Tab-separated table of C-alpha atoms in Angstrom:
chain	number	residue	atom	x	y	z
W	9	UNK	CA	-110.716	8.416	289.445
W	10	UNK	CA	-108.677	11.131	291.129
W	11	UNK	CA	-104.934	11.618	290.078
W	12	UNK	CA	-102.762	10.359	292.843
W	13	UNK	CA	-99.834	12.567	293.882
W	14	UNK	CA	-96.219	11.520	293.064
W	15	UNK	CA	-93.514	10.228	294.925
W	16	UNK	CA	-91.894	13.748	294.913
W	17	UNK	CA	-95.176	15.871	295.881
W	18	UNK	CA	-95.715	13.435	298.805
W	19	UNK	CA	-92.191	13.878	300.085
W	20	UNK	CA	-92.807	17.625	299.822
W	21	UNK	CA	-95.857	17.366	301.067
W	22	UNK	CA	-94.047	15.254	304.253
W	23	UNK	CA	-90.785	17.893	304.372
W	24	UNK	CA	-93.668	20.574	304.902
W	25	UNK	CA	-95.236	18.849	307.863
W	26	UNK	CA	-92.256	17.704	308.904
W	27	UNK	CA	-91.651	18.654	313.533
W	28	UNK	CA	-87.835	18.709	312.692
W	29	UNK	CA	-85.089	19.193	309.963
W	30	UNK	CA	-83.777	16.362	310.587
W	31	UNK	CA	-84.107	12.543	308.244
W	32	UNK	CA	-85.919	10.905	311.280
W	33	UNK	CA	-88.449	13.557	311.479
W	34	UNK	CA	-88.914	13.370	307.609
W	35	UNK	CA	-89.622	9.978	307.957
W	36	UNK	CA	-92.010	10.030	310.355
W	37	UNK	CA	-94.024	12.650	308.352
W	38	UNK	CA	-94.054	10.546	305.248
W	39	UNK	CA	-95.451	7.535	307.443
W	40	UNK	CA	-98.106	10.159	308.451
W	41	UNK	CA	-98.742	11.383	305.064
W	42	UNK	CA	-98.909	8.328	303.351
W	43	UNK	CA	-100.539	6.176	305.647
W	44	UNK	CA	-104.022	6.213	304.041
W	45	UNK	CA	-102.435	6.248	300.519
W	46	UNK	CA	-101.420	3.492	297.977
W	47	UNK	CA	-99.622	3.251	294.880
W	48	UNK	CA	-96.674	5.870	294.954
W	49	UNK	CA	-96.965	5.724	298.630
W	50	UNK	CA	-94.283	2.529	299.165
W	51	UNK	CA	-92.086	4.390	296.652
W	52	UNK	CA	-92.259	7.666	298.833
W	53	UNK	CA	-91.087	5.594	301.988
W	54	UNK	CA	-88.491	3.637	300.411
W	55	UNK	CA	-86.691	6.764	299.467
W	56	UNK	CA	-86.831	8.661	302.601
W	57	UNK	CA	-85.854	5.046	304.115
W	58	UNK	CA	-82.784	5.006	302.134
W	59	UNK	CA	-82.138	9.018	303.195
W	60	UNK	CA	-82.268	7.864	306.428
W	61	UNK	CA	-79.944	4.474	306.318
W	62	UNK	CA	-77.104	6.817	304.363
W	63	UNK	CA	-77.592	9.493	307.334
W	64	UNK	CA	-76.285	6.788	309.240
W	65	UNK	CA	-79.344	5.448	311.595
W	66	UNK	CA	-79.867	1.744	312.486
W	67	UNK	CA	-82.654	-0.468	311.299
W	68	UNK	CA	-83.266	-0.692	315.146
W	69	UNK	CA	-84.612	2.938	314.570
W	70	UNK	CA	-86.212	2.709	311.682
W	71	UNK	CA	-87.914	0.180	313.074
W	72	UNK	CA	-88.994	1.768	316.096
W	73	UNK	CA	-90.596	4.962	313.595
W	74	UNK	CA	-92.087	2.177	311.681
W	75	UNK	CA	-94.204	0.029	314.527
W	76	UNK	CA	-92.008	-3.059	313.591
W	77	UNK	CA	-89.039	-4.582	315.379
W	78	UNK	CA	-84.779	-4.308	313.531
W	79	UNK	CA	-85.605	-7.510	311.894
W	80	UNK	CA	-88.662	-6.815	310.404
W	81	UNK	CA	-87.771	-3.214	309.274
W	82	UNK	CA	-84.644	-4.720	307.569
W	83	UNK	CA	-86.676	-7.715	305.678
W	84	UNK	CA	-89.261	-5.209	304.637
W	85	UNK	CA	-87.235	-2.088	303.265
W	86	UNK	CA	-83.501	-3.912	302.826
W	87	UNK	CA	-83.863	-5.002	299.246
W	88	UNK	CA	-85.802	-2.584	298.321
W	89	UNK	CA	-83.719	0.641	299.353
W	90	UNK	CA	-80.168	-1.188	297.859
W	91	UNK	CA	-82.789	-1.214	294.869
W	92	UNK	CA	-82.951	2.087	294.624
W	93	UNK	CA	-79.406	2.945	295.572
W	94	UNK	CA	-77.891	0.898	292.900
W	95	UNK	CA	-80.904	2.545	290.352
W	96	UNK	CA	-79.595	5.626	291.223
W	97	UNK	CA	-76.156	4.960	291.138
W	98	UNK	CA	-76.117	3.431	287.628
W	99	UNK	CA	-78.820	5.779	285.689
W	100	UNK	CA	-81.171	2.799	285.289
W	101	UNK	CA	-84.685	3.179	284.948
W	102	UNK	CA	-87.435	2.000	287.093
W	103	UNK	CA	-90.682	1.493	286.468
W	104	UNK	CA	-93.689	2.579	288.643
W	105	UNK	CA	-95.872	-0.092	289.595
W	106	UNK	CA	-99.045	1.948	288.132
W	107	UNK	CA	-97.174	1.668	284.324
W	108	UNK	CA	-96.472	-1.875	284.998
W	109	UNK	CA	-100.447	-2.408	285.586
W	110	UNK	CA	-100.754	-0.189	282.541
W	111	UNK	CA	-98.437	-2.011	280.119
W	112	UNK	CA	-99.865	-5.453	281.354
W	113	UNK	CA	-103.330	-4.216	280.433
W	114	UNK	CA	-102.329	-2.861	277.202
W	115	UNK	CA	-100.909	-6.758	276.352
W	116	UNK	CA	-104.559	-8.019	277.401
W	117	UNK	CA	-105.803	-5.772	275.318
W	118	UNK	CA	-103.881	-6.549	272.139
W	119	UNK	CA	-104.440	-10.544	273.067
W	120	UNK	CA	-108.116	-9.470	272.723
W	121	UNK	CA	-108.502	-7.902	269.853
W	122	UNK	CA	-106.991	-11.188	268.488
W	123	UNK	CA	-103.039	-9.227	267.634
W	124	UNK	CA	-99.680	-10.285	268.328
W	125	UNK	CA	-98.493	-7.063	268.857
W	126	UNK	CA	-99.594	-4.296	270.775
W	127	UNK	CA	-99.358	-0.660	269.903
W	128	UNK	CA	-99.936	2.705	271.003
W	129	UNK	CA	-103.308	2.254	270.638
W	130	UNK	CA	-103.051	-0.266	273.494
W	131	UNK	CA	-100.820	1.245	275.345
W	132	UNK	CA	-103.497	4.272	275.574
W	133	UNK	CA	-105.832	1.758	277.032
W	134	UNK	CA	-103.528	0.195	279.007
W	135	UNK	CA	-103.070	3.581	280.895
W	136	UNK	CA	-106.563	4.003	281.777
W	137	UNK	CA	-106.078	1.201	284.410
W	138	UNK	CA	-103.954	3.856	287.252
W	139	UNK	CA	-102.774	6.743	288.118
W	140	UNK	CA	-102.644	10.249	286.870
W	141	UNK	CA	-102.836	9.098	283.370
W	142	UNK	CA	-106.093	7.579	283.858
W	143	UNK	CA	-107.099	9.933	285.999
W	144	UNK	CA	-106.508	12.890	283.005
W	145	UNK	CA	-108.160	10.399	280.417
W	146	UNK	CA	-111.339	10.361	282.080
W	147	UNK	CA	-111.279	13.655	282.824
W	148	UNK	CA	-111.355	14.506	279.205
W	149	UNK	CA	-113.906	12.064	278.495
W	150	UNK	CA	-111.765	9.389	276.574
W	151	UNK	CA	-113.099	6.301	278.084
W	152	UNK	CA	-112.208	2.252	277.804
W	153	UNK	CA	-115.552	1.998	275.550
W	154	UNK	CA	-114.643	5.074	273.354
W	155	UNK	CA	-111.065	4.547	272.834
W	156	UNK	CA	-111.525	0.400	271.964
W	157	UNK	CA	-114.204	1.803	269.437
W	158	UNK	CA	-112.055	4.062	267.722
W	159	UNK	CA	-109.370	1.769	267.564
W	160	UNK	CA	-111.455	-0.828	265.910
W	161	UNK	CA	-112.378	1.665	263.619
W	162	UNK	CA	-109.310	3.282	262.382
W	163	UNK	CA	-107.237	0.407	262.358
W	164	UNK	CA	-107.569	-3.457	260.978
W	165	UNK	CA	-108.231	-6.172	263.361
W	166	UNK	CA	-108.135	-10.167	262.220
W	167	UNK	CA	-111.151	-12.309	262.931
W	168	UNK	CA	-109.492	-15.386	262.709
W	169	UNK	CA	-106.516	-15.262	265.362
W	170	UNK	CA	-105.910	-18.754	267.101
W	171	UNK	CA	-105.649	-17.329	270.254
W	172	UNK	CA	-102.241	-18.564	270.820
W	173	UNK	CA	-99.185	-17.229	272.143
W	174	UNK	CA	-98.400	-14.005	274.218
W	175	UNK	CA	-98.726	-10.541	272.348
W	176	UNK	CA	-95.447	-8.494	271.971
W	177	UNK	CA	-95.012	-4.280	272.066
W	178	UNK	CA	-95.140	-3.107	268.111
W	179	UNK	CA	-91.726	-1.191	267.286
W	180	UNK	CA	-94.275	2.311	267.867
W	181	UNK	CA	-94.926	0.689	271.292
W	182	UNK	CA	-90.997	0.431	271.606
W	183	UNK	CA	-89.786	3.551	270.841
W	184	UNK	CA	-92.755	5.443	272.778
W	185	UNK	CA	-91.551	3.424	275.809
W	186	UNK	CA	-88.194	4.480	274.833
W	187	UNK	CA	-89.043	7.931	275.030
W	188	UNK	CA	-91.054	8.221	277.940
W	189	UNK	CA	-87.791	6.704	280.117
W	190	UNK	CA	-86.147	9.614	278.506
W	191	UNK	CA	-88.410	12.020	279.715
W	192	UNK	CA	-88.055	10.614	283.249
W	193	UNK	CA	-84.442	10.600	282.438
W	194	UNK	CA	-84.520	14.474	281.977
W	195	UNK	CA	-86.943	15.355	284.619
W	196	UNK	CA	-85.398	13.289	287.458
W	197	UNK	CA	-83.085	15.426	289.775
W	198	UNK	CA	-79.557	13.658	289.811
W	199	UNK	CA	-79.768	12.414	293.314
W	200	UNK	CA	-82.727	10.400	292.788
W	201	UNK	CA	-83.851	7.155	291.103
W	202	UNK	CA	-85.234	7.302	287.487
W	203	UNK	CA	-89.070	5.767	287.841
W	204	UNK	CA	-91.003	6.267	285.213
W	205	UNK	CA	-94.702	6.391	285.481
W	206	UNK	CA	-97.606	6.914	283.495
W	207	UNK	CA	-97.256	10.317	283.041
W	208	UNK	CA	-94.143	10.408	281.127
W	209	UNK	CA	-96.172	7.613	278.913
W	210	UNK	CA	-99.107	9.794	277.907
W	211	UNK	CA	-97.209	12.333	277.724
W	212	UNK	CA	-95.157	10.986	274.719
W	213	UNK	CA	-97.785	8.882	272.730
W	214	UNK	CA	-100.588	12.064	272.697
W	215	UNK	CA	-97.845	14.501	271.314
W	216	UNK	CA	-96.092	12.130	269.018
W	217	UNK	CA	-98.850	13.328	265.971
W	218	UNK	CA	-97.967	10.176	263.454
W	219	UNK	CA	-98.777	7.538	266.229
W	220	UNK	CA	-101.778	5.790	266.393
W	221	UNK	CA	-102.566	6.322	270.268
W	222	UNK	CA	-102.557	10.356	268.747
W	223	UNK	CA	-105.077	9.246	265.680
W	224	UNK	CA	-107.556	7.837	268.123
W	225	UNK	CA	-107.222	10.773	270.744
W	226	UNK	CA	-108.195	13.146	267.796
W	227	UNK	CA	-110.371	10.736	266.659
W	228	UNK	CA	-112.277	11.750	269.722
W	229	UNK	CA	-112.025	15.130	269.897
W	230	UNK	CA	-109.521	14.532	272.343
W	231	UNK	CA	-107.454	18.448	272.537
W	232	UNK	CA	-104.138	17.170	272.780
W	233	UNK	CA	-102.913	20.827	274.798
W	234	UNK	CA	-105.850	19.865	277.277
W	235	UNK	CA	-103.609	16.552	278.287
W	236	UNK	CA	-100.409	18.466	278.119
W	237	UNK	CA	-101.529	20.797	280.820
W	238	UNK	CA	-103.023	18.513	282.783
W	239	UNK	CA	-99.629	16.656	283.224
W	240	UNK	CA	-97.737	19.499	283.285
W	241	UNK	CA	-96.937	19.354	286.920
W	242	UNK	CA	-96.170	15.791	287.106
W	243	UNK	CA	-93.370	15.913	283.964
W	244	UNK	CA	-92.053	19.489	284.195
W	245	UNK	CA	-89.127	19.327	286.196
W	246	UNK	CA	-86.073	20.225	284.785
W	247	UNK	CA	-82.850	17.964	285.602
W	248	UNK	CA	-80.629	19.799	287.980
W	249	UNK	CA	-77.908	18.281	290.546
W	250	UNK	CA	-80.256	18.530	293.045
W	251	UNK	CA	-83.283	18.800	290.949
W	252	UNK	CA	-83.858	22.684	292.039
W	253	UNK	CA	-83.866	25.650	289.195
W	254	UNK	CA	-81.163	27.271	288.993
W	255	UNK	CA	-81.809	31.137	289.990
W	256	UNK	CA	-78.589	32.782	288.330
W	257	UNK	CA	-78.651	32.945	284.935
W	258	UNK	CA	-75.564	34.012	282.562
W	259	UNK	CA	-73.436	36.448	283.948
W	260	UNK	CA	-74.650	35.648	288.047
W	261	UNK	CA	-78.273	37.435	286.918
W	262	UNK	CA	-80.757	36.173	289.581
W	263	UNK	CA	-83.667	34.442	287.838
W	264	UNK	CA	-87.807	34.858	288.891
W	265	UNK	CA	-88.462	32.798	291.335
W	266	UNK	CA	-90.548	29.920	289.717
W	267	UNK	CA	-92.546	27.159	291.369
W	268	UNK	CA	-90.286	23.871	291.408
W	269	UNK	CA	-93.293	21.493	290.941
W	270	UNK	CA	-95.045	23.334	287.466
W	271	UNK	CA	-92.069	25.861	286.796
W	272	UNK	CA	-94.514	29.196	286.757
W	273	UNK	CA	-92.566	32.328	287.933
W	274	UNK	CA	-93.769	34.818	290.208
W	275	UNK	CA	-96.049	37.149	289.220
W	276	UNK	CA	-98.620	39.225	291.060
W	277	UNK	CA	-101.205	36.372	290.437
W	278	UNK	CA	-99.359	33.713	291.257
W	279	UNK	CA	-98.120	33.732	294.733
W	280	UNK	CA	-94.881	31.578	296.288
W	281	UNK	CA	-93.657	29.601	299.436
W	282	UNK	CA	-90.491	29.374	299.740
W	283	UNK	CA	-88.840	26.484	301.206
W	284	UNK	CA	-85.176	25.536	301.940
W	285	UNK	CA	-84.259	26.213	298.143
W	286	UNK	CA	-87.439	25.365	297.047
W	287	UNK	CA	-90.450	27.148	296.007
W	288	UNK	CA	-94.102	26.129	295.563
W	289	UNK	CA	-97.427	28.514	294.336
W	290	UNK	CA	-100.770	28.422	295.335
W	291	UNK	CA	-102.002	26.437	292.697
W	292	UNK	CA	-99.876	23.432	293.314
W	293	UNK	CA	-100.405	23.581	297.426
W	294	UNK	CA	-104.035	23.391	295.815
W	295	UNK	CA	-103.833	20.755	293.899
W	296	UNK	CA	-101.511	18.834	296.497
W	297	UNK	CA	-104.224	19.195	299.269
W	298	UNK	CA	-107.197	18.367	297.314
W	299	UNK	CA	-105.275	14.863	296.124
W	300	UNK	CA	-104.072	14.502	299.601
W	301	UNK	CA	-107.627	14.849	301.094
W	302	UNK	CA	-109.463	12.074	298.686
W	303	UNK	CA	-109.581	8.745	300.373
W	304	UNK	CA	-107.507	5.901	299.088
W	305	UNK	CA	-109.317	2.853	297.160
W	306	UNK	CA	-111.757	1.452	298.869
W	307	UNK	CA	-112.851	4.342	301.086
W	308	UNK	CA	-110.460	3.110	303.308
C-alpha cells in the first residue's frame, strides 16, 4: 500500500499548481489535484472551501468551480466547512476518517481474540487498515499475520469468552489516544483544524517503550528509528501562528532556511524552493510527486 499524502501536502501541492494567487484559483487546483484521490482528499477541499466562503465568495461560485449548482454546493460542503470552523475555533480535535477505520478495526480485533478491552496491541493492528501508518508498517515488514502472532504470544488471551458485549479501549489504549491528539495539537498551525490521523497514532505507541504495541514491534525486529523517520514528514511540523518556522531567532538572528514539511535546513545537499514564506527540498517535492502519481484504490 502506498502512503497517501496529507491534507496539508495536497494543499501545497494545489498552491504550487495553482494559475492565480487568488482562493478561487486555489480551489480549482485542489479539485484538479485531488480528483483521482480518496481519503484525505474531501478533507483537503473542505478546507480550501471554507478559505474561500470567509474570502467572501457565494456558494453560487463555488458551485460553478465545483460542476454542481448553489444548492447542491451548499448541501454538500455547508455542514461540513461550519465543522471545521467551529473545530478550529474551539481547539477541538478531529479525527481523520483513516484513524476512525483504524480504531474500529482495532475493536474487531480485540472482540476476536475473545477481550473486552483493546490495547495497543490492537490499536497497532487496527492501523494497518489505511493510510500512511499502514503504509510504513508494511514497509517494514510488520504484517496483520506477524503482529496477531506476536501478540498471542507475548500476551494472555481467554479461551472461554461468551462473545458478548462490545470491547472497550484499555487505559494504555486511552492515554496513547490521548497523546497522539496532543501531537496533532502541537503540530497543527493555529489557523487550522486539529485532525488527527494515523500518523500521530504510530507515532506515539512505537516510541512509548513500556507499551505493548512497542513489545510486539521489537518482538519483530521491528527498528523503532526506521518508523520514526518514515513519519517524520507527516508529524514534524512545529506549531506556529501560521504554521511557518520562524526565521529570526533571539536577538532578530535570521535562521537556515529549513524545509516546512520535514524541517531539514539548507545545506549544499539539500536544495530549497521557496514559496510565499514557505520552503520545500527536493526530497519532499520527491516524495510528494511519487504519492501524487500512484493511482487511487481501485486503479481508478
Amino acid at each position: 500500500m502506498s502512503p497517501e499524502p496529507t491534507v496539508e501536502q495536497l494543499i501545497a501541492a494545489a498552491r504550487a499548481g495553482a494559475t492565480g494567487d487568488d482562493e478561487l484559483a486555489l480551489l480549482d487546483a485542489v479539485i484538479a489535484v485531488t480528483k483521482d484521490l480518496s481519503s484525505h482528499a474531501d478533507e483537503a477541499v473542505d478546507q480550501v472551501v471554507r478559505q474561500v466562503r470567509a474570502a467572501g465568495h457565494s456558494w453560487t461560485v463555488i458551485g460553478e468551480r465545483l460542476g454542481v449548482s448553489r444548492q447542491a454546493a451548499r448541501q454538500r460542503y455547508a455542514d461540513r466547512v461550519e465543522r471545521i470552523r467551529e473545530a478550529a475555533a474551539t481547539g477541538s480535535v478531529i479525527h481523520g476518517r483513516d484513524l476512525e477505520s483504524s480504531l474500529s478495526s482495532a475493536l474487531a480485533a480485540a472482540r476476536a481474540d475473545g477481550l473486552a478491552e483493546a490495547g495497543t496491541e490492537h490499536l497497532l493492528l487496527g492501523l494497518l487498515t489505511d493510510g500512511v501508518a499502514a503504509a510504513t508498517l508494511e514497509q517494514l515488514g510488520a504484517t496483520r499475520d506477524k503482529i496477531r502472532e506476536a501478540s498471542h504470544r507475548l500476551f494472555e488471551h481467554p479461551t472461554d469468552w461468551p462473545g458478548g458485549g462490545v470491547p472497550v479501549f484499555s487505559a494504555e489504549a486511552e492515554a496513547a489516544l490521548a497523546a497522539a491528539r496532543q501531537l496533532a495539537n502541537e503540530r497543527t498551525p493555529d489557523c487550522a483544524p486539529i485532525i488527527v490521523n494515523t500518523p500521530q497514532l504510530l507515532a506515539v505507541i512505537a516510541t512509548n517503550p513500556g507499551s505493548r504495541a512497542r513489545r510486539v514491534l521489537n518482538h519483530l525486529g521491528v527498528d523503532v528509528a526506521d518508523i520514526k523517520r518514515l513519519l517524520h514528514c507527516y508529524i514534524n511540523v512545529p506549531r506556529t501562528p501560521f504554521g511557518r518556522r520562524s526565521r529570526r531567532g533571539r536577538g532578530g538572528k535570521k535562521q537556515r532556511d529549513r524545509c516546512s514539511f520535514c524541517g531539514h535546513p539548507r545545506s549544499e545537499e539539500r536544495r530549497l524552493v521557496a514559496g510565499p514564506d514557505v520552503w520545500i527540498c527536493a526530497e519532499c517535492v520527491a516524495l510528494c510527486a511519487e504519492m501524487l502519481a500512484q493511482p487511487a484504490d481501485g486503479g481508478v
